[in-house]
PDB file of C-alpha atoms in Angstrom:
ATOM      1  CA  MET P  11      -4.882 -12.711 -14.100  1.00  0.00           C
ATOM      2  CA  ILE P  12      -2.209 -10.869 -16.144  1.00  0.00           C
ATOM      3  CA  VAL P  13       1.406 -12.046 -16.071  1.00  0.00           C
ATOM      4  CA  VAL P  14       4.021 -10.166 -18.113  1.00  0.00           C
ATOM      5  CA  GLU P  15       7.427 -11.890 -18.200  1.00  0.00           C
ATOM      6  CA  LYS P  16      10.698 -10.547 -19.634  1.00  0.00           C
ATOM      7  CA  LEU P  17       8.986  -8.632 -22.415  1.00  0.00           C
ATOM      8  CA  THR P  18      11.339  -7.180 -25.033  1.00  0.00           C
ATOM      9  CA  LYS P  19      10.495  -5.191 -28.157  1.00  0.00           C
ATOM     10  CA  ARG P  20      12.791  -3.343 -30.529  1.00  0.00           C
ATOM     11  CA  PHE P  21      12.047  -0.994 -33.418  1.00  0.00           C
ATOM     12  CA  ALA P  22      15.135  -0.993 -35.649  1.00  0.00           C
ATOM     13  CA  ASP P  23      17.966  -0.043 -33.245  1.00  0.00           C
ATOM     14  CA  VAL P  24      15.676   1.382 -30.566  1.00  0.00           C
ATOM     15  CA  ALA P  25      14.735  -0.840 -27.617  1.00  0.00           C
ATOM     16  CA  ALA P  26      11.172   0.099 -26.653  1.00  0.00           C
ATOM     17  CA  LEU P  27      11.006  -2.613 -23.949  1.00  0.00           C
ATOM     18  CA  GLU P  28      13.850  -4.417 -22.201  1.00  0.00           C
ATOM     19  CA  GLY P  29      12.928  -7.336 -19.957  1.00  0.00           C
ATOM     20  CA  VAL P  30       9.653  -5.908 -18.634  1.00  0.00           C
ATOM     21  CA  SER P  31       7.948  -8.105 -16.004  1.00  0.00           C
ATOM     22  CA  PHE P  32       4.957  -7.448 -13.735  1.00  0.00           C
ATOM     23  CA  ARG P  33       1.690  -9.028 -12.586  1.00  0.00           C
ATOM     24  CA  VAL P  34      -1.892  -7.842 -12.189  1.00  0.00           C
ATOM     25  CA  GLU P  35      -3.957  -9.918  -9.770  1.00  0.00           C
ATOM     26  CA  ARG P  36      -7.610 -10.818 -10.239  1.00  0.00           C
ATOM     27  CA  ASN P  37      -9.944  -7.858  -9.532  1.00  0.00           C
ATOM     28  CA  GLU P  38      -6.989  -5.529  -8.987  1.00  0.00           C
ATOM     29  CA  ILE P  39      -6.705  -2.024 -10.463  1.00  0.00           C
ATOM     30  CA  LEU P  40      -3.094  -1.447 -11.503  1.00  0.00           C
ATOM     31  CA  GLY P  41      -1.836   1.985 -12.551  1.00  0.00           C
ATOM     32  CA  PHE P  42       0.714   1.868 -15.377  1.00  0.00           C
ATOM     33  CA  LEU P  43       2.769   5.066 -15.479  1.00  0.00           C
ATOM     34  CA  GLY P  44       5.690   6.441 -17.407  1.00  0.00           C
ATOM     35  CA  PRO P  45       6.841   9.499 -19.350  1.00  0.00           C
ATOM     36  CA  ASN P  46       6.308   9.780 -23.098  1.00  0.00           C
ATOM     37  CA  ALA P  47       8.140   7.057 -25.071  1.00  0.00           C
ATOM     38  CA  ALA P  48       8.695   5.021 -21.887  1.00  0.00           C
ATOM     39  CA  GLY P  49       7.089   1.883 -23.367  1.00  0.00           C
ATOM     40  CA  LYS P  50       3.547   2.043 -21.958  1.00  0.00           C
ATOM     41  CA  THR P  51       1.658   1.921 -25.254  1.00  0.00           C
ATOM     42  CA  THR P  52       3.971  -0.756 -26.672  1.00  0.00           C
ATOM     43  CA  THR P  53       3.313  -2.941 -23.627  1.00  0.00           C
ATOM     44  CA  MET P  54      -0.432  -2.467 -23.898  1.00  0.00           C
ATOM     45  CA  ARG P  55      -0.446  -3.252 -27.617  1.00  0.00           C
ATOM     46  CA  ILE P  56       1.455  -6.481 -27.008  1.00  0.00           C
ATOM     47  CA  LEU P  57      -0.840  -7.410 -24.124  1.00  0.00           C
ATOM     48  CA  THR P  58      -3.953  -6.894 -26.264  1.00  0.00           C
ATOM     49  CA  GLY P  59      -2.561  -8.855 -29.216  1.00  0.00           C
ATOM     50  CA  PHE P  60      -2.050  -5.939 -31.597  1.00  0.00           C
ATOM     51  CA  LEU P  61       1.747  -6.228 -31.615  1.00  0.00           C
ATOM     52  CA  PRO P  62       3.993  -9.300 -31.276  1.00  0.00           C
ATOM     53  CA  PRO P  63       6.884  -9.234 -28.785  1.00  0.00           C
ATOM     54  CA  ASP P  64      10.454  -9.976 -29.842  1.00  0.00           C
ATOM     55  CA  GLU P  65      11.045 -11.876 -26.612  1.00  0.00           C
ATOM     56  CA  GLY P  66       9.062 -12.748 -23.514  1.00  0.00           C
ATOM     57  CA  THR P  67       5.448 -13.704 -22.905  1.00  0.00           C
ATOM     58  CA  VAL P  68       2.146 -12.263 -21.718  1.00  0.00           C
ATOM     59  CA  THR P  69      -0.448 -14.495 -20.046  1.00  0.00           C
ATOM     60  CA  VAL P  70      -4.066 -13.375 -19.640  1.00  0.00           C
ATOM     61  CA  ASP P  71      -6.354 -15.680 -17.656  1.00  0.00           C
ATOM     62  CA  GLY P  72      -4.036 -18.584 -18.471  1.00  0.00           C
ATOM     63  CA  TRP P  73      -3.798 -17.885 -22.232  1.00  0.00           C
ATOM     64  CA  HIS P  74      -0.499 -16.847 -23.803  1.00  0.00           C
ATOM     65  CA  VAL P  75       0.394 -14.052 -26.203  1.00  0.00           C
ATOM     66  CA  PRO P  76       1.720 -14.838 -28.747  1.00  0.00           C
ATOM     67  CA  GLY P  77       0.142 -18.186 -29.590  1.00  0.00           C
ATOM     68  CA  HIS P  78      -3.447 -17.704 -28.427  1.00  0.00           C
ATOM     69  CA  SER P  79      -4.107 -14.135 -29.482  1.00  0.00           C
ATOM     70  CA  MET P  80      -7.816 -14.646 -30.238  1.00  0.00           C
ATOM     71  CA  GLU P  81      -8.521 -16.267 -26.868  1.00  0.00           C
ATOM     72  CA  VAL P  82      -6.759 -13.399 -25.125  1.00  0.00           C
ATOM     73  CA  ARG P  83      -8.756 -10.803 -27.084  1.00  0.00           C
ATOM     74  CA  ARG P  84     -12.038 -12.441 -26.043  1.00  0.00           C
ATOM     75  CA  ARG P  85     -11.075 -11.829 -22.431  1.00  0.00           C
ATOM     76  CA  ILE P  86      -9.964  -8.211 -22.829  1.00  0.00           C
ATOM     77  CA  GLY P  87     -11.809  -4.940 -23.250  1.00  0.00           C
ATOM     78  CA  TYR P  88      -9.437  -2.335 -24.668  1.00  0.00           C
ATOM     79  CA  LEU P  89      -9.821   1.429 -24.664  1.00  0.00           C
ATOM     80  CA  PRO P  90      -6.891   2.951 -26.596  1.00  0.00           C
ATOM     81  CA  GLU P  91      -5.952   6.578 -26.058  1.00  0.00           C
ATOM     82  CA  ASN P  92      -7.394   7.537 -29.454  1.00  0.00           C
ATOM     83  CA  VAL P  93     -10.277   5.123 -29.856  1.00  0.00           C
ATOM     84  CA  ALA P  94     -11.475   4.519 -33.424  1.00  0.00           C
ATOM     85  CA  LEU P  95     -15.282   4.488 -33.677  1.00  0.00           C
ATOM     86  CA  TYR P  96     -17.586   4.109 -36.661  1.00  0.00           C
ATOM     87  CA  ARG P  97     -18.741   7.709 -36.789  1.00  0.00           C
ATOM     88  CA  GLU P  98     -21.674   7.111 -39.154  1.00  0.00           C
ATOM     89  CA  MET P  99     -23.416   4.626 -36.806  1.00  0.00           C
ATOM     90  CA  THR P 100     -25.685   5.390 -33.867  1.00  0.00           C
ATOM     91  CA  VAL P 101     -24.243   4.757 -30.418  1.00  0.00           C
ATOM     92  CA  ARG P 102     -26.566   1.843 -29.804  1.00  0.00           C
ATOM     93  CA  GLY P 103     -26.043   0.435 -33.298  1.00  0.00           C
ATOM     94  CA  LEU P 104     -22.270   0.561 -32.811  1.00  0.00           C
ATOM     95  CA  LEU P 105     -22.438  -1.232 -29.474  1.00  0.00           C
ATOM     96  CA  GLU P 106     -24.789  -3.907 -30.857  1.00  0.00           C
ATOM     97  CA  TYR P 107     -22.463  -4.466 -33.820  1.00  0.00           C
ATOM     98  CA  LEU P 108     -19.354  -4.755 -31.621  1.00  0.00           C
ATOM     99  CA  ALA P 109     -21.118  -7.013 -29.121  1.00  0.00           C
ATOM    100  CA  ALA P 110     -22.077  -9.399 -31.938  1.00  0.00           C
ATOM    101  CA  LEU P 111     -18.548  -9.199 -33.356  1.00  0.00           C
ATOM    102  CA  ARG P 112     -17.226 -10.262 -29.951  1.00  0.00           C
ATOM    103  CA  ASP P 113     -19.475 -13.335 -29.846  1.00  0.00           C
ATOM    104  CA  VAL P 114     -22.032 -12.078 -27.334  1.00  0.00           C
ATOM    105  CA  PRO P 115     -24.946 -14.568 -27.764  1.00  0.00           C
ATOM    106  CA  ARG P 116     -28.018 -13.111 -29.477  1.00  0.00           C
ATOM    107  CA  ARG P 117     -30.208 -13.852 -26.451  1.00  0.00           C
ATOM    108  CA  ARG P 118     -27.909 -11.700 -24.266  1.00  0.00           C
ATOM    109  CA  LEU P 119     -27.005  -9.007 -26.771  1.00  0.00           C
ATOM    110  CA  ARG P 120     -29.690  -6.478 -25.849  1.00  0.00           C
ATOM    111  CA  ALA P 121     -29.017  -6.848 -22.108  1.00  0.00           C
ATOM    112  CA  SER P 122     -25.269  -6.477 -22.662  1.00  0.00           C
ATOM    113  CA  VAL P 123     -25.722  -3.265 -24.644  1.00  0.00           C
ATOM    114  CA  ASP P 124     -28.216  -1.919 -22.085  1.00  0.00           C
ATOM    115  CA  ALA P 125     -25.704  -2.559 -19.289  1.00  0.00           C
ATOM    116  CA  ALA P 126     -22.860  -0.791 -21.140  1.00  0.00           C
ATOM    117  CA  VAL P 127     -25.113   2.174 -21.988  1.00  0.00           C
ATOM    118  CA  GLU P 128     -26.228   2.503 -18.369  1.00  0.00           C
ATOM    119  CA  ARG P 129     -22.764   2.157 -16.871  1.00  0.00           C
ATOM    120  CA  CYS P 130     -21.297   4.802 -19.180  1.00  0.00           C
ATOM    121  CA  ALA P 131     -24.283   7.178 -18.880  1.00  0.00           C
ATOM    122  CA  LEU P 132     -25.001   7.072 -22.616  1.00  0.00           C
ATOM    123  CA  GLY P 133     -28.780   6.802 -22.340  1.00  0.00           C
ATOM    124  CA  PRO P 134     -29.564  10.372 -23.530  1.00  0.00           C
ATOM    125  CA  VAL P 135     -27.463   9.928 -26.705  1.00  0.00           C
ATOM    126  CA  GLN P 136     -27.798   6.223 -27.525  1.00  0.00           C
ATOM    127  CA  GLU P 137     -29.846   6.908 -30.690  1.00  0.00           C
ATOM    128  CA  ARG P 138     -27.581   9.714 -31.909  1.00  0.00           C
ATOM    129  CA  ILE P 139     -24.897   9.418 -34.601  1.00  0.00           C
ATOM    130  CA  VAL P 140     -21.443   8.861 -33.090  1.00  0.00           C
ATOM    131  CA  GLY P 141     -19.842  11.500 -35.313  1.00  0.00           C
ATOM    132  CA  GLU P 142     -22.215  14.152 -33.920  1.00  0.00           C
ATOM    133  CA  LEU P 143     -21.274  13.539 -30.285  1.00  0.00           C
ATOM    134  CA  SER P 144     -19.094  15.780 -28.151  1.00  0.00           C
ATOM    135  CA  ARG P 145     -15.595  14.546 -27.378  1.00  0.00           C
ATOM    136  CA  GLY P 146     -16.676  13.626 -23.877  1.00  0.00           C
ATOM    137  CA  TYR P 147     -19.538  11.454 -25.100  1.00  0.00           C
ATOM    138  CA  ARG P 148     -17.285   9.824 -27.700  1.00  0.00           C
ATOM    139  CA  GLN P 149     -14.876   8.917 -24.902  1.00  0.00           C
ATOM    140  CA  ARG P 150     -17.747   7.399 -22.939  1.00  0.00           C
ATOM    141  CA  CYS P 151     -18.750   5.495 -26.069  1.00  0.00           C
ATOM    142  CA  GLY P 152     -15.180   4.170 -26.286  1.00  0.00           C
ATOM    143  CA  LEU P 153     -15.388   2.965 -22.705  1.00  0.00           C
ATOM    144  CA  ALA P 154     -18.764   1.322 -23.402  1.00  0.00           C
ATOM    145  CA  GLN P 155     -17.352  -0.645 -26.349  1.00  0.00           C
ATOM    146  CA  ALA P 156     -14.616  -1.968 -24.070  1.00  0.00           C
ATOM    147  CA  LEU P 157     -17.275  -3.175 -21.597  1.00  0.00           C
ATOM    148  CA  VAL P 158     -20.014  -4.429 -23.886  1.00  0.00           C
ATOM    149  CA  HIS P 159     -18.876  -8.085 -23.961  1.00  0.00           C
ATOM    150  CA  ASN P 160     -18.274  -8.135 -20.159  1.00  0.00           C
ATOM    151  CA  PRO P 161     -14.554  -9.044 -20.401  1.00  0.00           C
ATOM    152  CA  LYS P 162     -12.533 -10.351 -17.461  1.00  0.00           C
ATOM    153  CA  VAL P 163      -9.773  -7.797 -18.119  1.00  0.00           C
ATOM    154  CA  LEU P 164     -10.003  -4.099 -18.969  1.00  0.00           C
ATOM    155  CA  VAL P 165      -7.036  -2.253 -20.477  1.00  0.00           C
ATOM    156  CA  LEU P 166      -7.719   1.483 -20.320  1.00  0.00           C
ATOM    157  CA  ASP P 167      -5.341   3.997 -21.890  1.00  0.00           C
ATOM    158  CA  GLU P 168      -6.144   7.554 -20.697  1.00  0.00           C
ATOM    159  CA  PRO P 169      -9.852   6.821 -20.042  1.00  0.00           C
ATOM    160  CA  THR P 170     -10.754  10.381 -18.933  1.00  0.00           C
ATOM    161  CA  VAL P 171      -9.279  12.282 -21.900  1.00  0.00           C
ATOM    162  CA  GLY P 172     -11.736  14.944 -23.072  1.00  0.00           C
ATOM    163  CA  LEU P 173     -14.055  14.707 -20.065  1.00  0.00           C
ATOM    164  CA  ASP P 174     -15.101  17.625 -17.876  1.00  0.00           C
ATOM    165  CA  PRO P 175     -14.428  17.519 -14.080  1.00  0.00           C
ATOM    166  CA  LYS P 176     -17.857  16.070 -13.272  1.00  0.00           C
ATOM    167  CA  GLN P 177     -17.475  13.356 -15.908  1.00  0.00           C
ATOM    168  CA  ILE P 178     -13.928  12.584 -14.705  1.00  0.00           C
ATOM    169  CA  HIS P 179     -15.283  12.051 -11.187  1.00  0.00           C
ATOM    170  CA  GLU P 180     -17.998   9.751 -12.538  1.00  0.00           C
ATOM    171  CA  VAL P 181     -15.530   7.699 -14.600  1.00  0.00           C
ATOM    172  CA  ARG P 182     -13.171   7.345 -11.629  1.00  0.00           C
ATOM    173  CA  ASN P 183     -16.025   5.980  -9.548  1.00  0.00           C
ATOM    174  CA  LEU P 184     -16.990   3.674 -12.417  1.00  0.00           C
ATOM    175  CA  ILE P 185     -13.432   2.310 -12.651  1.00  0.00           C
ATOM    176  CA  LYS P 186     -13.418   1.606  -8.900  1.00  0.00           C
ATOM    177  CA  GLU P 187     -16.736  -0.204  -9.312  1.00  0.00           C
ATOM    178  CA  LEU P 188     -15.434  -2.187 -12.281  1.00  0.00           C
ATOM    179  CA  GLY P 189     -12.418  -3.258 -10.226  1.00  0.00           C
ATOM    180  CA  GLN P 190     -14.760  -5.322  -8.044  1.00  0.00           C
ATOM    181  CA  GLU P 191     -15.669  -7.535 -11.023  1.00  0.00           C
ATOM    182  CA  HIS P 192     -12.833  -7.040 -13.519  1.00  0.00           C
ATOM    183  CA  THR P 193      -9.056  -6.876 -13.552  1.00  0.00           C
ATOM    184  CA  VAL P 194      -8.088  -3.355 -14.679  1.00  0.00           C
ATOM    185  CA  LEU P 195      -4.823  -2.087 -16.167  1.00  0.00           C
ATOM    186  CA  LEU P 196      -5.029   1.706 -16.244  1.00  0.00           C
ATOM    187  CA  SER P 197      -2.572   4.015 -17.976  1.00  0.00           C
ATOM    188  CA  SER P 198      -2.919   7.723 -17.258  1.00  0.00           C
ATOM    189  CA  HIS P 199      -0.883  10.937 -17.215  1.00  0.00           C
ATOM    190  CA  ILE P 200      -3.193  12.345 -14.527  1.00  0.00           C
ATOM    191  CA  LEU P 201      -1.353  11.247 -11.389  1.00  0.00           C
ATOM    192  CA  PRO P 202      -4.101  12.218  -8.881  1.00  0.00           C
ATOM    193  CA  GLU P 203      -6.424   9.991 -10.913  1.00  0.00           C
ATOM    194  CA  VAL P 204      -4.091   7.031 -10.411  1.00  0.00           C
ATOM    195  CA  SER P 205      -3.680   7.803  -6.689  1.00  0.00           C
ATOM    196  CA  ALA P 206      -7.462   7.951  -6.234  1.00  0.00           C
ATOM    197  CA  THR P 207      -8.264   4.858  -8.310  1.00  0.00           C
ATOM    198  CA  CYS P 208      -5.491   2.257  -8.299  1.00  0.00           C
ATOM    199  CA  ASP P 209      -4.523  -0.439  -5.792  1.00  0.00           C
ATOM    200  CA  ARG P 210      -0.911  -0.576  -7.004  1.00  0.00           C
ATOM    201  CA  VAL P 211       1.330   1.316  -9.405  1.00  0.00           C
ATOM    202  CA  VAL P 212       3.975   0.186 -11.894  1.00  0.00           C
ATOM    203  CA  ILE P 213       6.305   2.888 -13.238  1.00  0.00           C
ATOM    204  CA  ILE P 214       8.142   2.231 -16.505  1.00  0.00           C
ATOM    205  CA  HIS P 215      11.041   4.377 -17.724  1.00  0.00           C
ATOM    206  CA  ARG P 216      13.100   3.925 -20.884  1.00  0.00           C
ATOM    207  CA  GLY P 217      11.641   0.475 -21.455  1.00  0.00           C
ATOM    208  CA  ARG P 218      12.357  -0.857 -17.953  1.00  0.00           C
ATOM    209  CA  ILE P 219      10.268  -1.180 -14.794  1.00  0.00           C
ATOM    210  CA  VAL P 220      11.758   1.186 -12.197  1.00  0.00           C
ATOM    211  CA  ALA P 221       9.163   0.831  -9.409  1.00  0.00           C
ATOM    212  CA  GLU P 222       6.226  -1.377  -8.419  1.00  0.00           C
ATOM    213  CA  ASP P 223       4.300  -0.862  -5.179  1.00  0.00           C
ATOM    214  CA  THR P 224       1.250   0.744  -3.633  1.00  0.00           C
ATOM    215  CA  THR P 225       1.239   4.554  -3.767  1.00  0.00           C
ATOM    216  CA  ALA P 226       1.762   4.596   0.014  1.00  0.00           C
ATOM    217  CA  GLY P 227       4.692   2.202  -0.308  1.00  0.00           C
ATOM    218  CA  LEU P 228       6.327   4.282  -3.032  1.00  0.00           C
ATOM    219  CA  SER P 229       5.877   7.448  -0.969  1.00  0.00           C
ATOM    220  CA  ALA P 230       7.381   5.838   2.123  1.00  0.00           C
ATOM    221  CA  ARG P 231      10.362   4.573   0.115  1.00  0.00           C
ATOM    222  CA  LEU P 232      11.089   8.081  -1.172  1.00  0.00           C
ATOM    223  CA  GLN P 233      10.261   9.999   1.967  1.00  0.00           C
ATOM    224  CA  GLY P 234      12.822   8.699   4.469  1.00  0.00           C
ATOM    225  CA  ASP P 235      12.519  10.876   7.574  1.00  0.00           C
ATOM    226  CA  LEU P 236       9.055  12.145   8.366  1.00  0.00           C
ATOM    227  CA  THR P 237       7.855  15.663   7.563  1.00  0.00           C
ATOM    228  CA  VAL P 238       4.919  16.855   9.664  1.00  0.00           C
ATOM    229  CA  ARG P 239       2.598  19.784   9.104  1.00  0.00           C
ATOM    230  CA  ILE P 240       1.722  21.575  12.366  1.00  0.00           C
ATOM    231  CA  GLU P 241      -0.826  24.218  13.327  1.00  0.00           C
ATOM    232  CA  VAL P 242      -1.034  25.496  16.902  1.00  0.00           C
ATOM    233  CA  ARG P 243      -2.798  28.369  18.639  1.00  0.00           C
ATOM    234  CA  GLY P 244      -0.477  30.082  21.121  1.00  0.00           C
ATOM    235  CA  ALA P 245       2.822  31.944  21.494  1.00  0.00           C
ATOM    236  CA  GLU P 246       5.482  31.111  18.892  1.00  0.00           C
ATOM    237  CA  HIS P 247       8.408  31.301  21.332  1.00  0.00           C
ATOM    238  CA  GLU P 248       6.645  28.880  23.699  1.00  0.00           C
ATOM    239  CA  LEU P 249       5.970  26.429  20.862  1.00  0.00           C
ATOM    240  CA  ARG P 250       9.600  26.564  19.722  1.00  0.00           C
ATOM    241  CA  ARG P 251      10.785  25.860  23.269  1.00  0.00           C
ATOM    242  CA  ILE P 252       8.492  22.823  23.479  1.00  0.00           C
ATOM    243  CA  LEU P 253       9.509  21.437  20.096  1.00  0.00           C
ATOM    244  CA  ASP P 254      13.235  21.889  20.751  1.00  0.00           C
ATOM    245  CA  ALA P 255      12.863  19.738  23.862  1.00  0.00           C
ATOM    246  CA  VAL P 256      11.151  16.793  22.073  1.00  0.00           C
ATOM    247  CA  PRO P 257      13.694  14.046  21.191  1.00  0.00           C
ATOM    248  CA  GLY P 258      13.675  13.207  17.458  1.00  0.00           C
ATOM    249  CA  VAL P 259      12.666  16.642  16.149  1.00  0.00           C
ATOM    250  CA  GLN P 260      15.406  17.626  13.709  1.00  0.00           C
ATOM    251  CA  THR P 261      14.364  20.900  12.060  1.00  0.00           C
ATOM    252  CA  VAL P 262      11.590  23.374  12.792  1.00  0.00           C
ATOM    253  CA  SER P 263      10.113  25.910  10.346  1.00  0.00           C
ATOM    254  CA  LEU P 264       7.323  28.046  11.829  1.00  0.00           C
ATOM    255  CA  GLN P 265       5.434  31.136  10.755  1.00  0.00           C
ATOM    256  CA  GLY P 266       2.964  33.154  12.805  1.00  0.00           C
ATOM    257  CA  GLY P 267      -0.438  33.898  11.342  1.00  0.00           C
ATOM    258  CA  GLU P 268      -3.695  35.602  12.168  1.00  0.00           C
ATOM    259  CA  GLU P 269      -5.469  35.221  15.509  1.00  0.00           C
ATOM    260  CA  GLY P 270      -2.387  33.749  17.191  1.00  0.00           C
ATOM    261  CA  VAL P 271      -2.245  30.648  14.963  1.00  0.00           C
ATOM    262  CA  ILE P 272       1.260  29.326  14.183  1.00  0.00           C
ATOM    263  CA  ARG P 273       1.753  27.154  11.113  1.00  0.00           C
ATOM    264  CA  GLY P 274       4.813  25.322   9.882  1.00  0.00           C
ATOM    265  CA  GLU P 275       6.589  22.080   9.032  1.00  0.00           C
ATOM    266  CA  LEU P 276       8.858  19.875  11.130  1.00  0.00           C
ATOM    267  CA  ARG P 277      11.423  17.305  10.059  1.00  0.00           C
ATOM    268  CA  MET P 278      11.829  14.378  12.429  1.00  0.00           C
ATOM    269  CA  GLY P 279      12.721  10.724  12.735  1.00  0.00           C
ATOM    270  CA  GLY P 280      10.071   8.476  11.250  1.00  0.00           C
ATOM    271  CA  HIS P 281       9.055   6.720  14.501  1.00  0.00           C
ATOM    272  CA  PRO P 282       5.378   7.477  15.304  1.00  0.00           C
ATOM    273  CA  ALA P 283       6.177   7.953  19.024  1.00  0.00           C
ATOM    274  CA  VAL P 284       7.808  11.282  18.171  1.00  0.00           C
ATOM    275  CA  ARG P 285       4.450  12.680  17.088  1.00  0.00           C
ATOM    276  CA  GLU P 286       2.738  11.273  20.158  1.00  0.00           C
ATOM    277  CA  ASP P 287       5.334  12.875  22.454  1.00  0.00           C
ATOM    278  CA  MET P 288       5.015  16.180  20.629  1.00  0.00           C
ATOM    279  CA  ALA P 289       1.215  16.258  20.806  1.00  0.00           C
ATOM    280  CA  ARG P 290       1.277  15.422  24.522  1.00  0.00           C
ATOM    281  CA  GLU P 291       3.795  18.185  25.315  1.00  0.00           C
ATOM    282  CA  ILE P 292       1.887  20.821  23.325  1.00  0.00           C
ATOM    283  CA  VAL P 293      -1.418  20.030  25.047  1.00  0.00           C
ATOM    284  CA  THR P 294       0.185  19.699  28.504  1.00  0.00           C
ATOM    285  CA  HIS P 295       1.621  23.215  28.206  1.00  0.00           C
ATOM    286  CA  GLY P 296      -1.807  24.649  27.426  1.00  0.00           C
ATOM    287  CA  LEU P 297      -1.383  25.405  23.713  1.00  0.00           C
ATOM    288  CA  GLY P 298      -4.202  24.673  21.251  1.00  0.00           C
ATOM    289  CA  LEU P 299      -3.211  21.843  18.892  1.00  0.00           C
ATOM    290  CA  LEU P 300      -5.170  22.362  15.646  1.00  0.00           C
ATOM    291  CA  GLU P 301      -3.244  20.091  13.255  1.00  0.00           C
ATOM    292  CA  LEU P 302      -0.405  17.575  13.387  1.00  0.00           C
ATOM    293  CA  SER P 303      -0.350  15.555  10.174  1.00  0.00           C
ATOM    294  CA  PRO P 304       2.353  13.767   8.144  1.00  0.00           C
ATOM    295  CA  CYS P 305       3.261  15.185   4.718  1.00  0.00           C
ATOM    296  CA  GLY P 306       3.998  12.086   2.676  1.00  0.00           C
ATOM    297  CA  ALA P 307       5.582  12.336  -0.754  1.00  0.00           C
ATOM    298  CA  SER P 308       2.887  12.459  -3.432  1.00  0.00           C
ATOM    299  CA  LEU P 309       2.772  10.117  -6.408  1.00  0.00           C
ATOM    300  CA  GLU P 310       3.913  13.077  -8.495  1.00  0.00           C
ATOM    301  CA  ASP P 311       7.011  13.448  -6.275  1.00  0.00           C
ATOM    302  CA  VAL P 312       7.780   9.743  -6.680  1.00  0.00           C
ATOM    303  CA  PHE P 313       7.212   9.826 -10.446  1.00  0.00           C
ATOM    304  CA  LEU P 314       9.489  12.849 -10.951  1.00  0.00           C
ATOM    305  CA  GLN P 315      12.195  11.358  -8.745  1.00  0.00           C
ATOM    306  CA  LEU P 316      12.225   8.033 -10.604  1.00  0.00           C
ATOM    307  CA  THR P 317      12.194   9.618 -14.079  1.00  0.00           C
ATOM    308  CA  LYS P 318      14.278  12.745 -13.347  1.00  0.00           C
ATOM    309  CA  GLU P 319      16.878  11.963 -16.028  1.00  0.00           C
ATOM    310  CA  ASP P 320      14.413  13.203 -18.649  1.00  0.00           C
ATOM    311  CA  SER P 321      14.672  16.763 -17.396  1.00  0.00           C
ATOM    312  CA  GLU P 322      18.438  16.862 -16.777  1.00  0.00           C
TER     313      GLU P 322
END
């Protein structure tokens, strides 16, 4: 649905993008991550037709940017990080105006606005003036304007900025729902949000793509040997003896706790049979196995590792 090929953009002597290429498949939710000034916003502005590239192409649903900018815009709903809204209009009036501007047929206009209002939970404020809304409601209004013409592609830049925890949860669920009918490119600084919402992740750093995979794939690539969290009820010396005898266990870090519960982390070879052998030995020797779970690298770990030059 979206194909970005060898995208390059320079501002004076500064290269904002250098040969950026990636794809977003139909009905996929792709997380687009990077530190400040990495090239995220520049990429999104080129993709949505607001900025021409110096080199390279973007294709949206078969239409190219540059060359067919208006056709591309008809197929995209864009929520910029700081969305500009007509503050003197009512919410419903704004959405009706933007729907008409985006060529929604008159016979479908009311239904299109109703659907956007319902999806973004704007019903209680749809007759209020936009400028009088809270920041959270204005952000919802921004999301509604991106949806009102039912585009094939949604480009969302920090869609949960200004929302409270309950609203963030609702918007995350909405984005997952939208991914069943739309292709979604999501940029966010909230890494747990990307982990919970996106099918794949692209990480951009200093104008170049440095990683592209599922969050699980990125974690596995960084993790190497497996770290396992363990919790057992029993004697610590007996547990240590058992673990030392299991082939593949490399390091053991344990700490006794209340009511005879021992907690800790183990470093071992990544083969799953090691965990199976360990669990069997612990249970066979009469200890109570409460937890034995892998500690994969989080998306935050991956992000910091791939962009660590910024902090050195």
